[in-house]
PDB file of C-alpha atoms and ligand atoms in Angstrom:
ATOM      1  CA  MET A1425    -162.476 -97.318 -85.949  1.00  0.00           C
ATOM      2  CA  PRO A1426    -158.688 -97.780 -85.519  1.00  0.00           C
ATOM      3  CA  LYS A1427    -156.718 -94.517 -85.402  1.00  0.00           C
ATOM      4  CA  PRO A1428    -154.171 -93.939 -88.216  1.00  0.00           C
ATOM      5  CA  PRO A1429    -150.481 -94.378 -87.304  1.00  0.00           C
ATOM      6  CA  VAL A1430    -148.536 -91.376 -85.972  1.00  0.00           C
ATOM      7  CA  ASP A1431    -145.832 -90.123 -88.336  1.00  0.00           C
ATOM      8  CA  PRO A1432    -142.826 -88.965 -86.242  1.00  0.00           C
ATOM      9  CA  ASN A1433    -141.640 -86.869 -89.169  1.00  0.00           C
ATOM     10  CA  LYS A1434    -144.895 -84.931 -89.471  1.00  0.00           C
ATOM     11  CA  VAL A1435    -145.375 -81.587 -87.726  1.00  0.00           C
ATOM     12  CA  VAL A1436    -148.654 -79.696 -87.469  1.00  0.00           C
ATOM     13  CA  VAL A1437    -148.356 -75.997 -86.677  1.00  0.00           C
ATOM     14  CA  PHE A1438    -151.698 -74.570 -85.544  1.00  0.00           C
ATOM     15  CA  SER A1439    -151.609 -70.766 -85.498  1.00  0.00           C
ATOM     16  CA  GLY A1440    -153.854 -67.920 -84.434  1.00  0.00           C
ATOM     17  CA  ALA A1441    -153.736 -64.134 -84.505  1.00  0.00           C
ATOM     18  CA  GLY A1442    -150.990 -64.010 -81.861  1.00  0.00           C
ATOM     19  CA  ILE A1443    -148.387 -65.213 -84.363  1.00  0.00           C
ATOM     20  CA  SER A1444    -149.066 -62.115 -86.489  1.00  0.00           C
ATOM     21  CA  ALA A1445    -149.385 -59.640 -83.584  1.00  0.00           C
ATOM     22  CA  GLU A1446    -145.705 -58.653 -83.708  1.00  0.00           C
ATOM     23  CA  SER A1447    -146.100 -58.010 -87.437  1.00  0.00           C
ATOM     24  CA  GLY A1448    -148.533 -55.243 -86.501  1.00  0.00           C
ATOM     25  CA  ILE A1449    -151.824 -57.027 -87.204  1.00  0.00           C
ATOM     26  CA  ASP A1450    -154.302 -56.638 -84.328  1.00  0.00           C
ATOM     27  CA  THR A1451    -155.391 -59.824 -82.620  1.00  0.00           C
ATOM     28  CA  TYR A1452    -159.083 -60.205 -81.835  1.00  0.00           C
ATOM     29  CA  ARG A1453    -159.437 -60.678 -78.072  1.00  0.00           C
ATOM     30  CA  ASP A1454    -156.431 -58.945 -76.572  1.00  0.00           C
ATOM     31  CA  GLN A1455    -156.923 -55.623 -74.773  1.00  0.00           C
ATOM     32  CA  ASP A1456    -156.363 -53.713 -78.050  1.00  0.00           C
ATOM     33  CA  GLY A1457    -157.906 -56.484 -80.151  1.00  0.00           C
ATOM     34  CA  ALA A1458    -160.388 -56.016 -82.996  1.00  0.00           C
ATOM     35  CA  TRP A1459    -163.338 -57.366 -81.000  1.00  0.00           C
ATOM     36  CA  ASN A1460    -162.706 -54.797 -78.299  1.00  0.00           C
ATOM     37  CA  LYS A1461    -163.116 -52.066 -80.934  1.00  0.00           C
ATOM     38  CA  VAL A1462    -166.094 -53.407 -82.879  1.00  0.00           C
ATOM     39  CA  ASN A1463    -168.759 -56.036 -82.242  1.00  0.00           C
ATOM     40  CA  PRO A1464    -168.002 -59.055 -84.487  1.00  0.00           C
ATOM     41  CA  GLU A1465    -171.755 -59.637 -84.783  1.00  0.00           C
ATOM     42  CA  LEU A1466    -171.941 -56.360 -86.753  1.00  0.00           C
ATOM     43  CA  VAL A1467    -168.969 -56.844 -89.085  1.00  0.00           C
ATOM     44  CA  ALA A1468    -167.965 -60.523 -89.197  1.00  0.00           C
ATOM     45  CA  SER A1469    -171.120 -62.629 -88.959  1.00  0.00           C
ATOM     46  CA  LYS A1470    -173.341 -64.314 -91.553  1.00  0.00           C
ATOM     47  CA  ARG A1471    -176.234 -62.194 -90.265  1.00  0.00           C
ATOM     48  CA  ALA A1472    -174.241 -58.965 -90.693  1.00  0.00           C
ATOM     49  CA  TRP A1473    -173.418 -60.008 -94.275  1.00  0.00           C
ATOM     50  CA  GLU A1474    -177.126 -60.543 -94.993  1.00  0.00           C
ATOM     51  CA  LYS A1475    -178.251 -57.279 -93.340  1.00  0.00           C
ATOM     52  CA  HIS A1476    -175.358 -54.835 -93.806  1.00  0.00           C
ATOM     53  CA  PRO A1477    -172.850 -56.250 -96.352  1.00  0.00           C
ATOM     54  CA  GLY A1478    -171.188 -52.843 -96.686  1.00  0.00           C
ATOM     55  CA  ASN A1479    -170.115 -52.982 -92.998  1.00  0.00           C
ATOM     56  CA  VAL A1480    -168.562 -56.416 -93.525  1.00  0.00           C
ATOM     57  CA  LEU A1481    -166.730 -55.286 -96.667  1.00  0.00           C
ATOM     58  CA  SER A1482    -165.391 -52.168 -94.899  1.00  0.00           C
ATOM     59  CA  PHE A1483    -164.139 -54.172 -91.909  1.00  0.00           C
ATOM     60  CA  PHE A1484    -162.275 -56.712 -94.034  1.00  0.00           C
ATOM     61  CA  ASN A1485    -160.972 -54.063 -96.458  1.00  0.00           C
ATOM     62  CA  GLU A1486    -159.362 -52.396 -93.398  1.00  0.00           C
ATOM     63  CA  ARG A1487    -157.933 -55.739 -92.191  1.00  0.00           C
ATOM     64  CA  GLN A1488    -156.527 -56.297 -95.697  1.00  0.00           C
ATOM     65  CA  LYS A1489    -154.758 -52.891 -95.574  1.00  0.00           C
ATOM     66  CA  ALA A1490    -153.064 -53.929 -92.295  1.00  0.00           C
ATOM     67  CA  VAL A1491    -151.980 -57.249 -93.847  1.00  0.00           C
ATOM     68  CA  ILE A1492    -150.536 -55.545 -96.926  1.00  0.00           C
ATOM     69  CA  ALA A1493    -148.509 -53.222 -94.658  1.00  0.00           C
ATOM     70  CA  ALA A1494    -147.269 -56.121 -92.510  1.00  0.00           C
ATOM     71  CA  GLN A1495    -144.252 -58.384 -92.944  1.00  0.00           C
ATOM     72  CA  PRO A1496    -143.779 -61.960 -91.719  1.00  0.00           C
ATOM     73  CA  ASN A1497    -141.923 -62.073 -88.379  1.00  0.00           C
ATOM     74  CA  ALA A1498    -139.342 -64.411 -86.793  1.00  0.00           C
ATOM     75  CA  ALA A1499    -142.105 -66.798 -85.713  1.00  0.00           C
ATOM     76  CA  HIS A1500    -143.413 -67.241 -89.276  1.00  0.00           C
ATOM     77  CA  TYR A1501    -139.862 -67.796 -90.539  1.00  0.00           C
ATOM     78  CA  ALA A1502    -139.110 -70.295 -87.762  1.00  0.00           C
ATOM     79  CA  VAL A1503    -142.220 -72.269 -88.749  1.00  0.00           C
ATOM     80  CA  GLN A1504    -140.947 -72.353 -92.331  1.00  0.00           C
ATOM     81  CA  LYS A1505    -137.490 -73.490 -91.095  1.00  0.00           C
ATOM     82  CA  LEU A1506    -139.068 -76.667 -89.662  1.00  0.00           C
ATOM     83  CA  GLU A1507    -139.388 -77.828 -93.286  1.00  0.00           C
ATOM     84  CA  GLU A1508    -135.615 -78.458 -93.282  1.00  0.00           C
ATOM     85  CA  LYS A1509    -136.175 -81.685 -91.355  1.00  0.00           C
ATOM     86  CA  PHE A1510    -139.920 -82.317 -91.135  1.00  0.00           C
ATOM     87  CA  GLU A1511    -143.043 -82.626 -93.242  1.00  0.00           C
ATOM     88  CA  VAL A1512    -144.885 -79.510 -91.996  1.00  0.00           C
ATOM     89  CA  VAL A1513    -148.577 -78.662 -92.357  1.00  0.00           C
ATOM     90  CA  VAL A1514    -149.550 -75.177 -91.183  1.00  0.00           C
ATOM     91  CA  ILE A1515    -153.187 -75.143 -90.075  1.00  0.00           C
ATOM     92  CA  THR A1516    -154.047 -71.524 -89.443  1.00  0.00           C
ATOM     93  CA  GLN A1517    -157.087 -69.640 -88.180  1.00  0.00           C
ATOM     94  CA  ASN A1518    -155.532 -66.491 -89.632  1.00  0.00           C
ATOM     95  CA  VAL A1519    -156.748 -64.892 -92.840  1.00  0.00           C
ATOM     96  CA  ASP A1520    -153.462 -63.088 -93.509  1.00  0.00           C
ATOM     97  CA  ASP A1521    -150.844 -64.455 -95.922  1.00  0.00           C
ATOM     98  CA  LEU A1522    -147.793 -64.098 -93.668  1.00  0.00           C
ATOM     99  CA  HIS A1523    -147.151 -67.854 -93.510  1.00  0.00           C
ATOM    100  CA  GLU A1524    -147.167 -67.889 -97.341  1.00  0.00           C
ATOM    101  CA  ARG A1525    -144.826 -64.907 -97.495  1.00  0.00           C
ATOM    102  CA  ALA A1526    -142.475 -66.571 -94.995  1.00  0.00           C
ATOM    103  CA  GLY A1527    -142.220 -69.506 -97.421  1.00  0.00           C
ATOM    104  CA  SER A1528    -144.283 -72.223 -95.731  1.00  0.00           C
ATOM    105  CA  SER A1529    -145.392 -74.627 -98.442  1.00  0.00           C
ATOM    106  CA  ASP A1530    -148.405 -76.495 -97.046  1.00  0.00           C
ATOM    107  CA  ILE A1531    -151.009 -74.220 -95.442  1.00  0.00           C
ATOM    108  CA  LEU A1532    -154.680 -74.761 -94.610  1.00  0.00           C
ATOM    109  CA  HIS A1533    -156.721 -71.636 -93.880  1.00  0.00           C
ATOM    110  CA  LEU A1534    -159.578 -72.828 -91.655  1.00  0.00           C
ATOM    111  CA  HIS A1535    -161.228 -69.396 -91.713  1.00  0.00           C
ATOM    112  CA  GLY A1536    -160.415 -68.469 -95.316  1.00  0.00           C
ATOM    113  CA  SER A1537    -158.019 -65.867 -96.723  1.00  0.00           C
ATOM    114  CA  LEU A1538    -158.217 -62.112 -97.195  1.00  0.00           C
ATOM    115  CA  SER A1539    -156.273 -62.559-100.444  1.00  0.00           C
ATOM    116  CA  GLN A1540    -159.210 -64.478-101.934  1.00  0.00           C
ATOM    117  CA  ALA A1541    -162.706 -63.400-102.970  1.00  0.00           C
ATOM    118  CA  ARG A1542    -165.772 -65.209-104.282  1.00  0.00           C
ATOM    119  CA  GLY A1543    -169.280 -64.493-105.509  1.00  0.00           C
ATOM    120  CA  ASP A1544    -172.024 -64.614-102.876  1.00  0.00           C
ATOM    121  CA  SER A1545    -173.420 -67.950-104.000  1.00  0.00           C
ATOM    122  CA  PRO A1546    -172.896 -71.510-102.625  1.00  0.00           C
ATOM    123  CA  GLU A1547    -171.365 -72.707-105.915  1.00  0.00           C
ATOM    124  CA  ALA A1548    -168.948 -69.774-106.264  1.00  0.00           C
ATOM    125  CA  VAL A1549    -165.271 -70.720-106.465  1.00  0.00           C
ATOM    126  CA  PRO A1550    -162.797 -68.503-104.547  1.00  0.00           C
ATOM    127  CA  PHE A1551    -160.127 -66.708-106.586  1.00  0.00           C
ATOM    128  CA  GLU A1552    -157.024 -64.669-105.769  1.00  0.00           C
ATOM    129  CA  ARG A1553    -158.171 -61.065-105.720  1.00  0.00           C
ATOM    130  CA  GLY A1554    -154.926 -59.173-105.235  1.00  0.00           C
ATOM    131  CA  ILE A1555    -154.904 -56.172-102.956  1.00  0.00           C
ATOM    132  CA  ALA A1556    -157.881 -54.215-104.299  1.00  0.00           C
ATOM    133  CA  PRO A1557    -160.689 -53.650-101.770  1.00  0.00           C
ATOM    134  CA  ILE A1558    -164.107 -55.199-102.472  1.00  0.00           C
ATOM    135  CA  GLU A1559    -166.946 -52.691-102.712  1.00  0.00           C
ATOM    136  CA  LEU A1560    -170.730 -53.021-102.856  1.00  0.00           C
ATOM    137  CA  GLY A1561    -171.646 -53.519-106.528  1.00  0.00           C
ATOM    138  CA  ASP A1562    -168.479 -55.502-107.348  1.00  0.00           C
ATOM    139  CA  ARG A1563    -169.901 -58.660-108.911  1.00  0.00           C
ATOM    140  CA  ASP A1564    -168.613 -61.989-110.246  1.00  0.00           C
ATOM    141  CA  ASP A1565    -169.280 -63.216-113.803  1.00  0.00           C
ATOM    142  CA  ASP A1566    -172.637 -64.664-112.689  1.00  0.00           C
ATOM    143  CA  GLY A1567    -173.717 -61.322-111.276  1.00  0.00           C
ATOM    144  CA  TYR A1568    -173.331 -62.240-107.605  1.00  0.00           C
ATOM    145  CA  GLN A1569    -171.968 -59.621-105.179  1.00  0.00           C
ATOM    146  CA  LEU A1570    -168.317 -60.332-104.380  1.00  0.00           C
ATOM    147  CA  ARG A1571    -167.299 -61.083-100.771  1.00  0.00           C
ATOM    148  CA  PRO A1572    -163.989 -61.868 -99.124  1.00  0.00           C
ATOM    149  CA  HIS A1573    -163.408 -65.665 -98.967  1.00  0.00           C
ATOM    150  CA  ILE A1574    -163.592 -65.510 -95.174  1.00  0.00           C
ATOM    151  CA  VAL A1575    -165.545 -67.785 -92.822  1.00  0.00           C
ATOM    152  CA  LEU A1576    -167.955 -65.505 -90.964  1.00  0.00           C
ATOM    153  CA  PHE A1577    -169.431 -66.318 -87.553  1.00  0.00           C
ATOM    154  CA  GLY A1578    -172.331 -68.669 -88.235  1.00  0.00           C
ATOM    155  CA  GLU A1579    -170.550 -70.308 -91.203  1.00  0.00           C
ATOM    156  CA  ASP A1580    -168.692 -73.628 -91.179  1.00  0.00           C
ATOM    157  CA  MET A1581    -164.919 -73.878 -90.813  1.00  0.00           C
ATOM    158  CA  LEU A1582    -163.077 -74.934 -93.994  1.00  0.00           C
ATOM    159  CA  HIS A1583    -160.919 -78.071 -94.395  1.00  0.00           C
ATOM    160  CA  ALA A1584    -162.330 -79.636 -91.196  1.00  0.00           C
ATOM    161  CA  GLU A1585    -161.728 -83.318 -92.040  1.00  0.00           C
ATOM    162  CA  GLU A1586    -158.325 -82.706 -93.636  1.00  0.00           C
ATOM    163  CA  ALA A1587    -157.217 -80.742 -90.563  1.00  0.00           C
ATOM    164  CA  ARG A1588    -158.508 -83.485 -88.248  1.00  0.00           C
ATOM    165  CA  GLN A1589    -156.509 -86.140 -90.121  1.00  0.00           C
ATOM    166  CA  HIS A1590    -153.351 -84.051 -89.852  1.00  0.00           C
ATOM    167  CA  PHE A1591    -153.757 -83.712 -86.066  1.00  0.00           C
ATOM    168  CA  LEU A1592    -154.366 -87.458 -85.724  1.00  0.00           C
ATOM    169  CA  THR A1593    -151.144 -88.369 -87.555  1.00  0.00           C
ATOM    170  CA  ALA A1594    -148.755 -85.633 -86.380  1.00  0.00           C
ATOM    171  CA  GLY A1595    -145.733 -86.711 -84.344  1.00  0.00           C
ATOM    172  CA  LYS A1596    -145.311 -83.086 -83.213  1.00  0.00           C
ATOM    173  CA  ILE A1597    -147.880 -80.312 -82.732  1.00  0.00           C
ATOM    174  CA  LEU A1598    -146.923 -76.658 -82.212  1.00  0.00           C
ATOM    175  CA  VAL A1599    -149.820 -74.335 -81.295  1.00  0.00           C
ATOM    176  CA  VAL A1600    -148.997 -70.617 -81.534  1.00  0.00           C
ATOM    177  CA  GLY A1601    -150.837 -67.435 -80.591  1.00  0.00           C
ATOM    178  CA  THR A1602    -154.427 -68.512 -80.143  1.00  0.00           C
ATOM    179  CA  SER A1603    -156.876 -68.003 -77.287  1.00  0.00           C
ATOM    180  CA  LEU A1604    -158.631 -71.234 -78.290  1.00  0.00           C
ATOM    181  CA  SER A1605    -161.922 -69.346 -78.071  1.00  0.00           C
ATOM    182  CA  VAL A1606    -163.433 -70.439 -81.351  1.00  0.00           C
ATOM    183  CA  TYR A1607    -164.759 -73.912 -81.991  1.00  0.00           C
ATOM    184  CA  SER A1608    -164.553 -76.004 -84.000  1.00  0.00           C
ATOM    185  CA  ALA A1609    -160.997 -74.858 -84.750  1.00  0.00           C
ATOM    186  CA  ALA A1610    -159.928 -75.135 -81.097  1.00  0.00           C
ATOM    187  CA  GLY A1611    -161.571 -78.552 -80.896  1.00  0.00           C
ATOM    188  CA  LEU A1612    -158.903 -79.912 -83.227  1.00  0.00           C
ATOM    189  CA  LEU A1613    -156.295 -79.833 -80.460  1.00  0.00           C
ATOM    190  CA  LYS A1614    -157.795 -82.788 -78.644  1.00  0.00           C
ATOM    191  CA  LYS A1615    -157.174 -84.910 -81.764  1.00  0.00           C
ATOM    192  CA  GLY A1616    -153.462 -84.644 -80.985  1.00  0.00           C
ATOM    193  CA  ARG A1617    -152.195 -88.093 -80.033  1.00  0.00           C
ATOM    194  CA  PHE A1618    -150.919 -88.982 -76.562  1.00  0.00           C
ATOM    195  CA  GLU A1619    -147.488 -89.954 -77.913  1.00  0.00           C
ATOM    196  CA  ALA A1620    -147.075 -86.742 -79.943  1.00  0.00           C
ATOM    197  CA  ASP A1621    -144.851 -83.862 -78.745  1.00  0.00           C
ATOM    198  CA  LYS A1622    -147.440 -81.117 -78.077  1.00  0.00           C
ATOM    199  CA  VAL A1623    -146.388 -77.533 -77.321  1.00  0.00           C
ATOM    200  CA  ILE A1624    -148.433 -74.326 -77.069  1.00  0.00           C
ATOM    201  CA  VAL A1625    -146.698 -70.943 -77.317  1.00  0.00           C
ATOM    202  CA  SER A1626    -148.772 -68.001 -76.116  1.00  0.00           C
ATOM    203  CA  PHE A1627    -148.768 -64.975 -73.900  1.00  0.00           C
ATOM    204  CA  ASP A1628    -151.622 -66.334 -71.903  1.00  0.00           C
ATOM    205  CA  VAL A1629    -154.153 -69.017 -72.490  1.00  0.00           C
ATOM    206  CA  GLN A1630    -157.062 -69.391 -70.086  1.00  0.00           C
ATOM    207  CA  LYS A1631    -156.661 -73.154 -69.922  1.00  0.00           C
ATOM    208  CA  VAL A1632    -153.705 -75.189 -71.250  1.00  0.00           C
ATOM    209  CA  PRO A1633    -155.154 -78.035 -73.323  1.00  0.00           C
ATOM    210  CA  PHE A1634    -154.607 -81.498 -71.807  1.00  0.00           C
ATOM    211  CA  GLY A1635    -151.262 -83.003 -72.825  1.00  0.00           C
ATOM    212  CA  TYR A1636    -149.853 -79.707 -74.184  1.00  0.00           C
ATOM    213  CA  HIS A1637    -146.729 -78.118 -72.706  1.00  0.00           C
ATOM    214  CA  LEU A1638    -147.157 -74.329 -72.321  1.00  0.00           C
ATOM    215  CA  VAL A1639    -144.205 -72.171 -73.402  1.00  0.00           C
ATOM    216  CA  ARG A1640    -145.270 -68.740 -72.206  1.00  0.00           C
ATOM    217  CA  GLY A1641    -143.959 -65.729 -74.097  1.00  0.00           C
ATOM    218  CA  LYS A1642    -143.858 -63.835 -77.353  1.00  0.00           C
ATOM    219  CA  ALA A1643    -144.118 -65.829 -80.570  1.00  0.00           C
ATOM    220  CA  THR A1644    -141.042 -64.177 -82.110  1.00  0.00           C
ATOM    221  CA  GLU A1645    -138.952 -65.179 -79.080  1.00  0.00           C
ATOM    222  CA  MET A1646    -140.317 -68.601 -78.197  1.00  0.00           C
ATOM    223  CA  VAL A1647    -141.232 -70.193 -81.539  1.00  0.00           C
ATOM    224  CA  PRO A1648    -137.603 -70.068 -82.749  1.00  0.00           C
ATOM    225  CA  VAL A1649    -136.526 -71.701 -79.453  1.00  0.00           C
ATOM    226  CA  VAL A1650    -138.987 -74.579 -79.871  1.00  0.00           C
ATOM    227  CA  VAL A1651    -138.132 -74.976 -83.566  1.00  0.00           C
ATOM    228  CA  ASP A1652    -134.354 -75.012 -82.971  1.00  0.00           C
ATOM    229  CA  ASP A1653    -134.805 -77.615 -80.231  1.00  0.00           C
ATOM    230  CA  TRP A1654    -136.916 -79.851 -82.508  1.00  0.00           C
ATOM    231  CA  LEU A1655    -134.441 -79.476 -85.392  1.00  0.00           C
ATOM    232  CA  ALA A1656    -131.460 -80.235 -83.120  1.00  0.00           C
ATOM    233  CA  ARG A1657    -133.158 -83.333 -81.748  1.00  0.00           C
ATOM    234  CA  ALA A1658    -134.019 -84.485 -85.273  1.00  0.00           C
ATOM    235  CA  ASP A1659    -130.279 -84.645 -85.982  1.00  0.00           C
ATOM    236  CA  ALA A1660    -129.414 -86.462 -82.754  1.00  0.00           C
TER     237      ALA A1660
HETATM  238  N1  LIG O2576    -146.949 -63.890 -79.015  1.00  0.00           N
HETATM  239  C1  LIG O2576    -147.652 -64.990 -78.633  1.00  0.00           C
HETATM  240  N2  LIG O2576    -148.974 -64.983 -78.346  1.00  0.00           N
HETATM  241  C2  LIG O2576    -149.595 -63.802 -78.453  1.00  0.00           C
HETATM  242  C3  LIG O2576    -148.937 -62.594 -78.838  1.00  0.00           C
HETATM  243  C4  LIG O2576    -147.554 -62.690 -79.128  1.00  0.00           C
HETATM  244  N3  LIG O2576    -146.859 -61.606 -79.502  1.00  0.00           N
HETATM  245  N4  LIG O2576    -149.856 -61.585 -78.845  1.00  0.00           N
HETATM  246  C5  LIG O2576    -151.026 -62.132 -78.477  1.00  0.00           C
HETATM  247  N5  LIG O2576    -150.872 -63.454 -78.232  1.00  0.00           N
HETATM  248  C6  LIG O2576    -151.898 -64.436 -77.834  1.00  0.00           C
HETATM  249  C7  LIG O2576    -152.943 -63.881 -76.902  1.00  0.00           C
HETATM  250  O1  LIG O2576    -152.526 -64.054 -75.562  1.00  0.00           O
HETATM  251  C8  LIG O2576    -154.151 -64.753 -77.241  1.00  0.00           C
HETATM  252  O2  LIG O2576    -154.097 -65.957 -76.477  1.00  0.00           O
HETATM  253  O3  LIG O2576    -152.572 -64.796 -79.023  1.00  0.00           O
HETATM  254  C9  LIG O2576    -153.940 -65.098 -78.717  1.00  0.00           C
HETATM  255  C10 LIG O2576    -154.838 -64.337 -79.656  1.00  0.00           C
HETATM  256  O4  LIG O2576    -156.160 -64.760 -79.409  1.00  0.00           O
HETATM  257  P1  LIG O2576    -157.355 -64.174 -80.307  1.00  0.00           P
HETATM  258  O5  LIG O2576    -157.209 -62.714 -80.441  1.00  0.00           O
HETATM  259  O6  LIG O2576    -158.620 -64.753 -79.736  1.00  0.00           O
HETATM  260  O7  LIG O2576    -157.099 -64.773 -81.762  1.00  0.00           O
HETATM  261  P2  LIG O2576    -157.433 -66.239 -82.284  1.00  0.00           P
HETATM  262  O8  LIG O2576    -157.273 -67.251 -81.200  1.00  0.00           O
HETATM  263  O9  LIG O2576    -156.650 -66.448 -83.525  1.00  0.00           O
HETATM  264  O10 LIG O2576    -159.003 -66.129 -82.673  1.00  0.00           O
HETATM  265  C11 LIG O2576    -159.581 -67.259 -83.306  1.00  0.00           C
HETATM  266  O11 LIG O2576    -161.620 -66.003 -83.677  1.00  0.00           O
HETATM  267  O12 LIG O2576    -162.590 -64.036 -84.274  1.00  0.00           O
HETATM  268  C12 LIG O2576    -162.276 -65.283 -84.718  1.00  0.00           C
HETATM  269  O13 LIG O2576    -161.949 -65.896 -86.941  1.00  0.00           O
HETATM  270  C13 LIG O2576    -161.346 -65.215 -85.895  1.00  0.00           C
HETATM  271  O14 LIG O2576    -159.558 -66.719 -86.478  1.00  0.00           O
HETATM  272  C14 LIG O2576    -160.101 -65.933 -85.416  1.00  0.00           C
HETATM  273  C15 LIG O2576    -160.625 -66.809 -84.294  1.00  0.00           C
END
């Protein structure tokens, strides 16, 4: 199957929790990360939802409080600024809405969004739920218990094929603030084409993906540097 052509004007930004860390939202696997405070199996897995839904609701209600209190940071705004010269698709593992609030216009949430809820049934359609927490007994019109529209461990990533196509056709790929621990999201990076500009900004990644140039440092410091360089070169 021939690969689709690379579009030099298309940028994919692939983000993880590290882009929101400086906005005050805990990452997952850093020293002070969420998974070092609670076992994700107990609060963020399909099995936990089936056995103890109240624990899952409490965990994500707390995460939602942190998101509401947070503001987008210089990294989120720099990502939005890329839209001045490029067609930008933000493909994020994050469930916060900081890319939206920074003004990015094309965003795929691979792991869902805290701002959305849905009934606990396969046919249920997610809807914007505002900032109210979800409690046990909150039900949709069909009587199903409401849950956050979040992909739990043991559930499939959203927008997989669409995300894959974007990686295959991007002329530039900027990866920000992810430990690349969770597949299949992390598996998308290898779809990046040889001829594409591929940069990863992070404090520390265990292994730099093949073909990606590591820019080590804080997202708020380094993402603007990469973005300004790409914008300047677009004018040249
Ligand atoms: N600037 C840049 N990078 C940072 C910063 C920062 N200020 N702070 C932390 N980082 C980096 C860390 O070094 C780490 O590599 O961000 C990464 C965060 O990794 P994780 O906590 O594992 O978050 P993420 O990669 O998004 O996790 C992926 O796992 O638990 C699931 O669904 C959850 O979407 C999440 C997925």
